[in-house]
Short mmCIF file of C-alpha atoms in Angstrom, two decimals:
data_model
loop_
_atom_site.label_atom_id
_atom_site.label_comp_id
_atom_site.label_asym_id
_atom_site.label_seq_id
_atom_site.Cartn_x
_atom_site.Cartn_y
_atom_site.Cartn_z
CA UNK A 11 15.50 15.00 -45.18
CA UNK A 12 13.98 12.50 -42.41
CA UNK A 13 15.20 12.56 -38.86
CA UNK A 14 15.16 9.21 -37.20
CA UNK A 15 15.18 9.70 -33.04
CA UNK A 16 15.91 6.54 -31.25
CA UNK A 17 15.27 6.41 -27.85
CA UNK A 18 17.88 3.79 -25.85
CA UNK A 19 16.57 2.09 -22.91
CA UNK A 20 17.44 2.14 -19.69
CA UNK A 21 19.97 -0.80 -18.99
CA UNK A 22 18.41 -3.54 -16.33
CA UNK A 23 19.47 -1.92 -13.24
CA UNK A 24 21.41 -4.51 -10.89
CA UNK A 25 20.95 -4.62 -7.36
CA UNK A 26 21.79 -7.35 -4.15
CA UNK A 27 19.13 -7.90 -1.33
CA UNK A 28 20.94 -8.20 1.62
CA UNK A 29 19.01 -9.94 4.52
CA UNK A 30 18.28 -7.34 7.85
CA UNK A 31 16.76 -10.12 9.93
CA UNK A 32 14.42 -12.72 9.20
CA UNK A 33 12.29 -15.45 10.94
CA UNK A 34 9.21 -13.35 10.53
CA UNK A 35 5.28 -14.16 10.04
CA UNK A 36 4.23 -12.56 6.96
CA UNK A 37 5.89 -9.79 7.62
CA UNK A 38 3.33 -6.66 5.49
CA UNK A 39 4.72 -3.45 6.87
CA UNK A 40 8.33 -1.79 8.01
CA UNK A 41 8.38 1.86 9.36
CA UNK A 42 11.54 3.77 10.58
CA UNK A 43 9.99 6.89 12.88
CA UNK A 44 11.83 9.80 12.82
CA UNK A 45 12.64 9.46 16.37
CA UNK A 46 16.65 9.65 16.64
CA UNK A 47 16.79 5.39 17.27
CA UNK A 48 17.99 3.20 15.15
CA UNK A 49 14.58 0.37 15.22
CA UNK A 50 12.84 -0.62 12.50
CA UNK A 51 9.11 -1.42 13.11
CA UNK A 52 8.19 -4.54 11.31
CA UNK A 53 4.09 -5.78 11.30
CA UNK A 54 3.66 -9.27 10.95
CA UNK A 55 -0.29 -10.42 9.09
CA UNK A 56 -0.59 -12.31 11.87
CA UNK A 57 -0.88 -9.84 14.12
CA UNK A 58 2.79 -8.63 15.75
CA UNK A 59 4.84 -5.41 15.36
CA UNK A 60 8.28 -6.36 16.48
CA UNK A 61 11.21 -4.44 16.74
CA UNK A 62 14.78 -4.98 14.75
CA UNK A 63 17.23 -2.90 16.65
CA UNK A 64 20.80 -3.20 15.38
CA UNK A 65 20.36 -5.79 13.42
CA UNK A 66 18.56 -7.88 15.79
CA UNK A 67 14.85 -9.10 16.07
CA UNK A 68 13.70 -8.34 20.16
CA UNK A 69 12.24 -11.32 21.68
CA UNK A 70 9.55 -9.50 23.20
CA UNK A 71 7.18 -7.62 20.13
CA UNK A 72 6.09 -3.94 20.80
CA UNK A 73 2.74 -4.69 20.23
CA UNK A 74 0.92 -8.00 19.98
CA UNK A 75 -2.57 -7.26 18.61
CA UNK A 76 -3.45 -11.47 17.33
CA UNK A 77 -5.53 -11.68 19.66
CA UNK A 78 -7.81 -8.81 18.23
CA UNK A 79 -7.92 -10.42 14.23
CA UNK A 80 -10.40 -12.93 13.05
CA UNK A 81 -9.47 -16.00 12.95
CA UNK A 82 -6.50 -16.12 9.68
CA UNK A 83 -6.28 -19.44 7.32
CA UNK A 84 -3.85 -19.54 7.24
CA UNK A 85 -2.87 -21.68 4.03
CA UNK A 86 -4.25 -18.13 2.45
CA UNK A 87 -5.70 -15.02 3.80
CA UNK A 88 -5.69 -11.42 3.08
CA UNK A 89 -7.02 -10.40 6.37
CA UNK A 90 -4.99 -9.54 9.02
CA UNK A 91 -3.12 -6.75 10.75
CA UNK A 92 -2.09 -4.69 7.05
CA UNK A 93 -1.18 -1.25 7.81
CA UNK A 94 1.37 0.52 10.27
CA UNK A 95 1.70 4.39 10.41
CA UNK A 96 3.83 6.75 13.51
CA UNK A 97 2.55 10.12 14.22
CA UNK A 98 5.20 12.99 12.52
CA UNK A 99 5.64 13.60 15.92
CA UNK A 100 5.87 10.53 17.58
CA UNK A 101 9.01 11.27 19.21
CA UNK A 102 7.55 13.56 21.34
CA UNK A 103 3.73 12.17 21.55
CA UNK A 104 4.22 8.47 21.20
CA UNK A 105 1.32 7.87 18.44
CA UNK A 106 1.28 5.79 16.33
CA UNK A 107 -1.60 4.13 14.08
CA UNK A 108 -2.72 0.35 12.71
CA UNK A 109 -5.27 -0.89 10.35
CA UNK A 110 -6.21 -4.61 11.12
CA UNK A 111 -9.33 -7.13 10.40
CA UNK A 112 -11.56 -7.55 13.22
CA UNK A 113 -14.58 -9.56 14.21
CA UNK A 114 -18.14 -8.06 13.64
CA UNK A 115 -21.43 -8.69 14.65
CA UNK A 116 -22.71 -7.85 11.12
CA UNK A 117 -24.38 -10.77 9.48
CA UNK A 118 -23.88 -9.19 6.48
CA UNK A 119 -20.41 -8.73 6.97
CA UNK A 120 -17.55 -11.25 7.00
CA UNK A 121 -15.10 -8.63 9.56
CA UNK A 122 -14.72 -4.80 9.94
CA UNK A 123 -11.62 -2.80 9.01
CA UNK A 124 -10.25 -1.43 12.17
CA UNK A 125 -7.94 2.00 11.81
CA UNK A 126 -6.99 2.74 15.59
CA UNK A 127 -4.06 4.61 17.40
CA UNK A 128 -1.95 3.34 20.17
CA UNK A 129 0.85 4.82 22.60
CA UNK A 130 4.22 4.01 23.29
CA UNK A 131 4.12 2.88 27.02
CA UNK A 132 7.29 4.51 29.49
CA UNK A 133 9.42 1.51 27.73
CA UNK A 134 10.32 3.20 24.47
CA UNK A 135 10.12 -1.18 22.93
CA UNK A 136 6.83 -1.78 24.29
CA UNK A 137 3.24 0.21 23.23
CA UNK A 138 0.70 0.47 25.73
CA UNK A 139 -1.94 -2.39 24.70
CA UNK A 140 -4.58 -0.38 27.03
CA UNK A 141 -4.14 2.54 25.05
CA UNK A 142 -6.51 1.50 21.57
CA UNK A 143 -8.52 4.52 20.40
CA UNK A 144 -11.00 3.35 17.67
CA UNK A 145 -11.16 5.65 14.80
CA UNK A 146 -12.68 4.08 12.10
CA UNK A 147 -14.45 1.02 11.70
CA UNK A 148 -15.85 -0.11 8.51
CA UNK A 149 -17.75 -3.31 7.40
CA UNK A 150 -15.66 -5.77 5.09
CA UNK A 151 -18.54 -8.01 3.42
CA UNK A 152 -15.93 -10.66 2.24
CA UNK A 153 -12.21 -11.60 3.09
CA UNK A 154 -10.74 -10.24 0.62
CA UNK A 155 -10.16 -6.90 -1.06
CA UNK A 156 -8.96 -5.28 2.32
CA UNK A 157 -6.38 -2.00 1.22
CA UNK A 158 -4.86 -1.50 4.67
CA UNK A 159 -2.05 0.94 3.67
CA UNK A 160 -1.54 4.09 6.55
CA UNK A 161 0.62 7.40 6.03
CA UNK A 162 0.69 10.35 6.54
CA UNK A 163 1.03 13.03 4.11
CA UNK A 164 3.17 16.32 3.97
CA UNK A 165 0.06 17.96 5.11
CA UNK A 166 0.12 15.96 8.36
CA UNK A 167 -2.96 14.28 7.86
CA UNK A 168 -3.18 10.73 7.89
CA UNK A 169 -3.98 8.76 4.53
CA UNK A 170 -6.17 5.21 4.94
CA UNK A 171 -6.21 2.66 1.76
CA UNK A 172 -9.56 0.96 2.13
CA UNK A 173 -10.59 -2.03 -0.58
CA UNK A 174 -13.66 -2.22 -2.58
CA UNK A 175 -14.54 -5.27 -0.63
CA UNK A 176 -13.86 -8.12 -2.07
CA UNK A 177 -15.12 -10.62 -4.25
CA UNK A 178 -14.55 -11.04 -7.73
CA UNK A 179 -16.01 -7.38 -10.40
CA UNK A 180 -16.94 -5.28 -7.24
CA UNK A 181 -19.89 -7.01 -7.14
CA UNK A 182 -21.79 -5.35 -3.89
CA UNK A 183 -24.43 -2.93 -4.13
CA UNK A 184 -26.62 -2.03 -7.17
CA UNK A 185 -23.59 -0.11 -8.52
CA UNK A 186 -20.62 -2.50 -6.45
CA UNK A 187 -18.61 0.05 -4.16
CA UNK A 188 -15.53 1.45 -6.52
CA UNK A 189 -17.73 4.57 -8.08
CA UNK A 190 -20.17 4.52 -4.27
CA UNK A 191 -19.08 7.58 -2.85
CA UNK A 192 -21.35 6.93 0.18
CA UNK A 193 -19.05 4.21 1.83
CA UNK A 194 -15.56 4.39 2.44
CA UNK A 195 -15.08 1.33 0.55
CA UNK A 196 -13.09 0.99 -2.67
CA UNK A 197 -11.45 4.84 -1.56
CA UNK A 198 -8.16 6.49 -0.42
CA UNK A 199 -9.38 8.30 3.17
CA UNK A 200 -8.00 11.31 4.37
CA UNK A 201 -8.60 12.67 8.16
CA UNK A 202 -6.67 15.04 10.51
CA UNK A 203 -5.96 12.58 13.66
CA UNK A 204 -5.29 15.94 16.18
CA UNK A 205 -8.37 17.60 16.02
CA UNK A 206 -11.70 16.86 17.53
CA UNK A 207 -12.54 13.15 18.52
CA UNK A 208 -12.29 10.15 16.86
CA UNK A 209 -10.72 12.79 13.78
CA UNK A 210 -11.71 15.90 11.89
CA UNK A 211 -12.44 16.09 8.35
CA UNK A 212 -9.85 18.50 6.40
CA UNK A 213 -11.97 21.29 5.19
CA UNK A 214 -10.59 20.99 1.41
CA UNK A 215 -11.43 16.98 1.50
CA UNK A 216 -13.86 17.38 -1.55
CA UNK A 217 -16.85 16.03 -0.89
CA UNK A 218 -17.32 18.01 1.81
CA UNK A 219 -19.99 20.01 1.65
CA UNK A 220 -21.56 17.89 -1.34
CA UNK A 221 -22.99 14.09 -1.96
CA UNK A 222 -20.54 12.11 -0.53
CA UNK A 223 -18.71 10.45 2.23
CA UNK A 224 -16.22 13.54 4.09
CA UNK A 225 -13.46 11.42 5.12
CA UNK A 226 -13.10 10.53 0.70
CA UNK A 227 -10.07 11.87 -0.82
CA UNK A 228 -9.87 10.09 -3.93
CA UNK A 229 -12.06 6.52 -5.25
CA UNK A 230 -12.82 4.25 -7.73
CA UNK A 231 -10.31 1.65 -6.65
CA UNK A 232 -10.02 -1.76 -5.91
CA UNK A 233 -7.11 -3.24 -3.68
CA UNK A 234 -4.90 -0.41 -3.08
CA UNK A 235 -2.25 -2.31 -1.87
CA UNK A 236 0.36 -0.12 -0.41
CA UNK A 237 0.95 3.48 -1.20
CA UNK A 238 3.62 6.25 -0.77
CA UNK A 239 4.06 9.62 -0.43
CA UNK A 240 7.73 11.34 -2.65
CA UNK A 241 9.92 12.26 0.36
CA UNK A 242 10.73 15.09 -2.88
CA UNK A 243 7.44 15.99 -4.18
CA UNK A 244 4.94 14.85 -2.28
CA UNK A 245 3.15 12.80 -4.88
CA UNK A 246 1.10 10.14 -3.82
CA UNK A 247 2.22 6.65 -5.54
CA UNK A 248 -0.31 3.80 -5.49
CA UNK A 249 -0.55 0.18 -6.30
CA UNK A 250 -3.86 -1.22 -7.16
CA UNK A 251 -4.43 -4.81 -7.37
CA UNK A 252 -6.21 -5.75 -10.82
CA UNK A 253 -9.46 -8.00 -11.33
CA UNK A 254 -8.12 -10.77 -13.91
CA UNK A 255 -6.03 -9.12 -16.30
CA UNK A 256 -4.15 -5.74 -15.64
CA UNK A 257 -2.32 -4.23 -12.64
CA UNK A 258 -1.52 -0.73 -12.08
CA UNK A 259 0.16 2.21 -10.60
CA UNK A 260 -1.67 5.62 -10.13
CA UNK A 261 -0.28 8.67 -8.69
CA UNK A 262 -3.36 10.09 -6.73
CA UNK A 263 -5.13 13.22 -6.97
CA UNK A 264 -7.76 14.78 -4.67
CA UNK A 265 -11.17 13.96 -5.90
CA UNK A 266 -10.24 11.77 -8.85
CA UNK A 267 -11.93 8.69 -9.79
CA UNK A 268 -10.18 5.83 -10.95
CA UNK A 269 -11.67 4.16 -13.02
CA UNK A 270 -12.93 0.97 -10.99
CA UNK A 271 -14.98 -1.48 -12.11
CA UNK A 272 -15.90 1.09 -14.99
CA UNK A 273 -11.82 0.33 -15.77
CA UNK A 274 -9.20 -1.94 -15.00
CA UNK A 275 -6.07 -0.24 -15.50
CA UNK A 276 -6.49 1.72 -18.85
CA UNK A 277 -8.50 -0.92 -20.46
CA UNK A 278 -12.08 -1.10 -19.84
CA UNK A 279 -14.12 -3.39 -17.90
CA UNK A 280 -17.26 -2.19 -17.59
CA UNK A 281 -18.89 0.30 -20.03
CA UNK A 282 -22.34 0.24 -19.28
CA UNK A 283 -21.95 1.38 -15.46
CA UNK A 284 -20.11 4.01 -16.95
CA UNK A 285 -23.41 5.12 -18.84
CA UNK A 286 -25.79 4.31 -16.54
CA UNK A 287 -23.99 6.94 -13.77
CA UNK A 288 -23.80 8.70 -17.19
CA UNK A 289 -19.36 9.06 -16.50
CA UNK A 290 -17.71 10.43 -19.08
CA UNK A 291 -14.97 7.98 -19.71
CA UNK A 292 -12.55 11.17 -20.41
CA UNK A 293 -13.17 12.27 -17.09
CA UNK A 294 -11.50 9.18 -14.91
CA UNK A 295 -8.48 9.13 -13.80
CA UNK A 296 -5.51 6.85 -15.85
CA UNK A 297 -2.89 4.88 -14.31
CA UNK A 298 0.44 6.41 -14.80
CA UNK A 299 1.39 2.41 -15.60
CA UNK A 300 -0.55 -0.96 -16.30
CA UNK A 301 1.04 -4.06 -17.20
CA UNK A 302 -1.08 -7.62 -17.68
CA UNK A 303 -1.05 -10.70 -15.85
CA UNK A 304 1.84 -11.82 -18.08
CA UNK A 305 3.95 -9.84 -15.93
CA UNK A 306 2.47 -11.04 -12.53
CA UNK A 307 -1.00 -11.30 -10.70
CA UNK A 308 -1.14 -8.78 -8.27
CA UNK A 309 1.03 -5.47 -7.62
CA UNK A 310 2.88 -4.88 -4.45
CA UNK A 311 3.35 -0.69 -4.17
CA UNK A 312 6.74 0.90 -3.27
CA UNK A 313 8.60 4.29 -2.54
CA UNK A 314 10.00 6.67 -5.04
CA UNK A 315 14.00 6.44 -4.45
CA UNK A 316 15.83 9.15 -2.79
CA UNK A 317 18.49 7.09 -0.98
CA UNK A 318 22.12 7.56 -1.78
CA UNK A 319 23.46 3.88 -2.09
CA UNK A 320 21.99 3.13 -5.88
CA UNK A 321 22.46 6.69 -7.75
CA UNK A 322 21.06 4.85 -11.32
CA UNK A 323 17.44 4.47 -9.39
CA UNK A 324 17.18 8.24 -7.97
CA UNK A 325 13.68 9.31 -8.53
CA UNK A 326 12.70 6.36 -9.82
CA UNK A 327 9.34 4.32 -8.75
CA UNK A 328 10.21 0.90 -6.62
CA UNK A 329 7.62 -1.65 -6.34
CA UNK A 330 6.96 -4.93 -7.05
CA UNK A 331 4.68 -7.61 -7.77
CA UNK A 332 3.70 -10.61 -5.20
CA UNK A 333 3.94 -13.60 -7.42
CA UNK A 334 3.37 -14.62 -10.95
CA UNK A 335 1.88 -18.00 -9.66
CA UNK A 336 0.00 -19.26 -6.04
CA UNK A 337 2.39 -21.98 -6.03
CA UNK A 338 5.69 -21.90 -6.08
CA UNK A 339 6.61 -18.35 -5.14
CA UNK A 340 7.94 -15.96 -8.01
CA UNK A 341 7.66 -12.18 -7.14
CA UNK A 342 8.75 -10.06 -8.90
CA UNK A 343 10.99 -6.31 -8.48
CA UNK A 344 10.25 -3.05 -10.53
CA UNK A 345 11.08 0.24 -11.14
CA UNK A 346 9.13 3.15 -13.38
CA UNK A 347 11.21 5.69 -14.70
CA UNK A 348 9.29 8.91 -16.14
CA UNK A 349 11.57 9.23 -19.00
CA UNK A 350 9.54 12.44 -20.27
CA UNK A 351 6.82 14.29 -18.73
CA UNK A 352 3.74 11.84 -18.14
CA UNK A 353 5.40 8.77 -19.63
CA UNK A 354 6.40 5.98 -17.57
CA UNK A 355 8.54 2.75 -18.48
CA UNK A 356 8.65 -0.13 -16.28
CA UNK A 357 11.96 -1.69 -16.45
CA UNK A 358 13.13 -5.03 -14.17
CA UNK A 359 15.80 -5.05 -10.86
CA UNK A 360 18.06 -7.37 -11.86
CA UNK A 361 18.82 -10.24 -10.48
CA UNK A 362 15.97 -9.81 -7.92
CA UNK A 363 13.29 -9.34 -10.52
CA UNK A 364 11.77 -13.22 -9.41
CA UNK A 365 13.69 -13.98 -6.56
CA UNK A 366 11.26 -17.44 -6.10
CA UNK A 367 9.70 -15.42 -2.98
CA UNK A 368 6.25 -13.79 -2.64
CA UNK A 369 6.50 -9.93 -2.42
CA UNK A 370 4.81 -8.78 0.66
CA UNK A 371 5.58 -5.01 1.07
CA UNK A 372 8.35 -2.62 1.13
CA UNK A 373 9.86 -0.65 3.94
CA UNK A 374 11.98 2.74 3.78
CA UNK A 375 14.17 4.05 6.16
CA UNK A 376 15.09 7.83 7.05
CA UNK A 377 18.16 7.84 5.07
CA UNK A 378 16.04 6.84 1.67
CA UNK A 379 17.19 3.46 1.38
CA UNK A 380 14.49 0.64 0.66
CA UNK A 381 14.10 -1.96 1.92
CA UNK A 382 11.61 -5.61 0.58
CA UNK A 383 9.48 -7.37 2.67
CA UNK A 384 8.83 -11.27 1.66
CA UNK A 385 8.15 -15.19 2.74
CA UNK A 386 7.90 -18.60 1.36
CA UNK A 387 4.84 -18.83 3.01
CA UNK A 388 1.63 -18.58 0.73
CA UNK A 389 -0.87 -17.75 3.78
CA UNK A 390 0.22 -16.00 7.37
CA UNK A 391 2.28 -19.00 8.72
CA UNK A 392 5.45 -19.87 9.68
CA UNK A 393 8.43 -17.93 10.16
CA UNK A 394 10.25 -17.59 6.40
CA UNK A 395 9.37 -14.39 6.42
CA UNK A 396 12.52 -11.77 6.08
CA UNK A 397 13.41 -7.68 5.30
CA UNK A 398 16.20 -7.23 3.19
CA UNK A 399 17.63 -3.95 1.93
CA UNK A 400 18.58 -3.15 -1.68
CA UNK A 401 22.15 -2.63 -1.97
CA UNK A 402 24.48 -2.26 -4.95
CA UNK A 403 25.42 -5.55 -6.35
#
């Protein structure tokens, strides 16, 4: 006789988005220290962190850093302050860490990546602007392309999203800068922010030692645009932005290569760089998920759920995608369910799966709960930028 298995989907999980505060710029990051006070940290593109505290947006940012940037279009820009990250133990040593675009004096270079960390000032709402310290600083040769993503792992170190560097096929260098494991470009970074100064390389990074930039954890990307660490596991969940077709979540290993420009998601892209730095295809990394640009144009990364309020999305991957179109807004919510070992299913949020906004990033607080980041706003203008948090329906 013949078994038939039939595997039922997962229903369209339902969820409400219930506004926090709004009347942000582009709002890209929201961070909830574990500090014991109840602020959300919010990091406006255009160069603000400001503070919601009980439900309210302070007049007065914590740190205003616009005056730092290049100059933003902004009808459209991916440059701009993109990354926000507070020390595990910022509660008792005031840390805390940005990634933003700055002018360079590189001709060859259209701005450099700034990571730096800052201190809370004797006024727990306000940072110390004097107190910059200039880690890294690494030359962007076009606009776009930037990664900008900062956490910090279980380990304690601190993990840095860098872009390939824009322009359309990683086109920079001889080989572009995805599978160049001398710059920092196109990489996930990993450095140890309390040892020696600027940083310390961990002594398991692995090209240390070897050929290879130190500070590399893991390559061959090209817009990692937001990752996450499992509050459970500890995996690493990230979201890299496709080239014209496919976009894709990996969970990240140390030392792997993914793929780019060799491979765009699990389809391939270029073949013959893969021969002439004689990769074996077998050897790169897969996404754990690609889906095409019938879905939507560019991924927006997320958190694995371990909040209490939606018990149908425990352990499942939350993410997005920015917008199906330029013009008008239509992003898009997610979630990846493993539903057995190594295989993945994307399945919509319902009714916020287009929610005629543009996905901008994703926030979660110390409870578990997520929360979405978006605006009406194509470039860094404006103030129709808002955080809500997903709540039953």
């Amino acid at each position: 006789f013949i078994l038939f298995f039939y595997v039922i989907p997962l229903p369209e999980v339902s969820v409400g988005l219930e506004i926090v505060a709004d009347g942000f710029t582009a709002p890209v990051c929201l961070e909830d220290p574990v500090d014991g006070d109840a602020r959300f940290y919010v990091a406006e593109q255009s160069g603000a962190i400001k503070i919601i505290e009980n439900g309210d947006v302070l007049d007065e940012p914590f740190l205003d850093l616009s005056d730092k940037l290049v100059n933003l279009n902004a009808a459209y820009d991916e440059r701009g302050l993109l990354g926000l990250a507070f020390h595990p133990d910022y509660e008792s040593n005031g840390r805390f860490y940005v990634y933003y675009s700055a002018p360079t004096d590189d001709p060859d270079m259209d701005h450099a990546s700034i990571v730096a960390e800052y201190r809370v000032s004797d006024d727990p709402v306000k940072a110390d602007p004097t107190s910059e310290r200039v880690l890294l600083s690494i030359g962007e040769p076009e606009g776009n392309h930037n990664g900008g993503q900062l956490a910090f792992g279980p380990d304690g170190y601190l993990y840095v999203g860098v872009g390939d560097g824009g322009g359309a096929g990683d086109r920079h260098g001889d080989i572009g800068n995805g599978q160049n494991i001398s710059t920092l470009l196109g990489s996930v970074l990993r450095i140890d922010v309390d040892g020696a100064e600027p940083y310390e390389i961990p002594a398991d990074n692995p090209f240390v030692g070897i050929e290879g930039r130190d500070e590399i954890y893991a390559y061959g990307l090209r817009n990692p645009w937001k990752f996450s660490f499992d509050s459970e596991t500890g995996q690493l969940f990230l979201a890299d932005v496709g080239q014209d077709k496919w976009e894709e979540v990996d969970i990240i290993e140390k030392g792997g290569n993914y793929g780019w420009r060799i491979m765009e998601g699990t389809h391939m892209y270029d073949e013959d760089l893969a021969d002439e730095l004689d990769i074996d295809i077998d050897s790169l990394e897969l996404p754990i998920h690609d889906y095409s640009h019938d879905v939507g144009r560019s991924i927006t990364g997320g958190y694995v759920y371990r909040g209490n309020a939606l018990p149908n999305l425990y352990g499942t991957y939350v993410f997005g995608d920015w917008s199906s179109n330029f013009y008008p807004p239509s992003g898009s919510l997610f979630y990846l369910e493993e539903r057995e070992p190594g295989r993945w299913e994307r399945f919509p949020l319902e009714p916020a799966s287009a929610f005629n906004r543009y996905v901008l990033g994703f926030g979660q607080d110390e409870n578990g709960e997520l929360y979405v980041l978006s605006s009406t706003a194509l470039g860094p203008t404006g103030t129709s930028g808002d955080v809500r948090r997903i709540v039953a329906p």
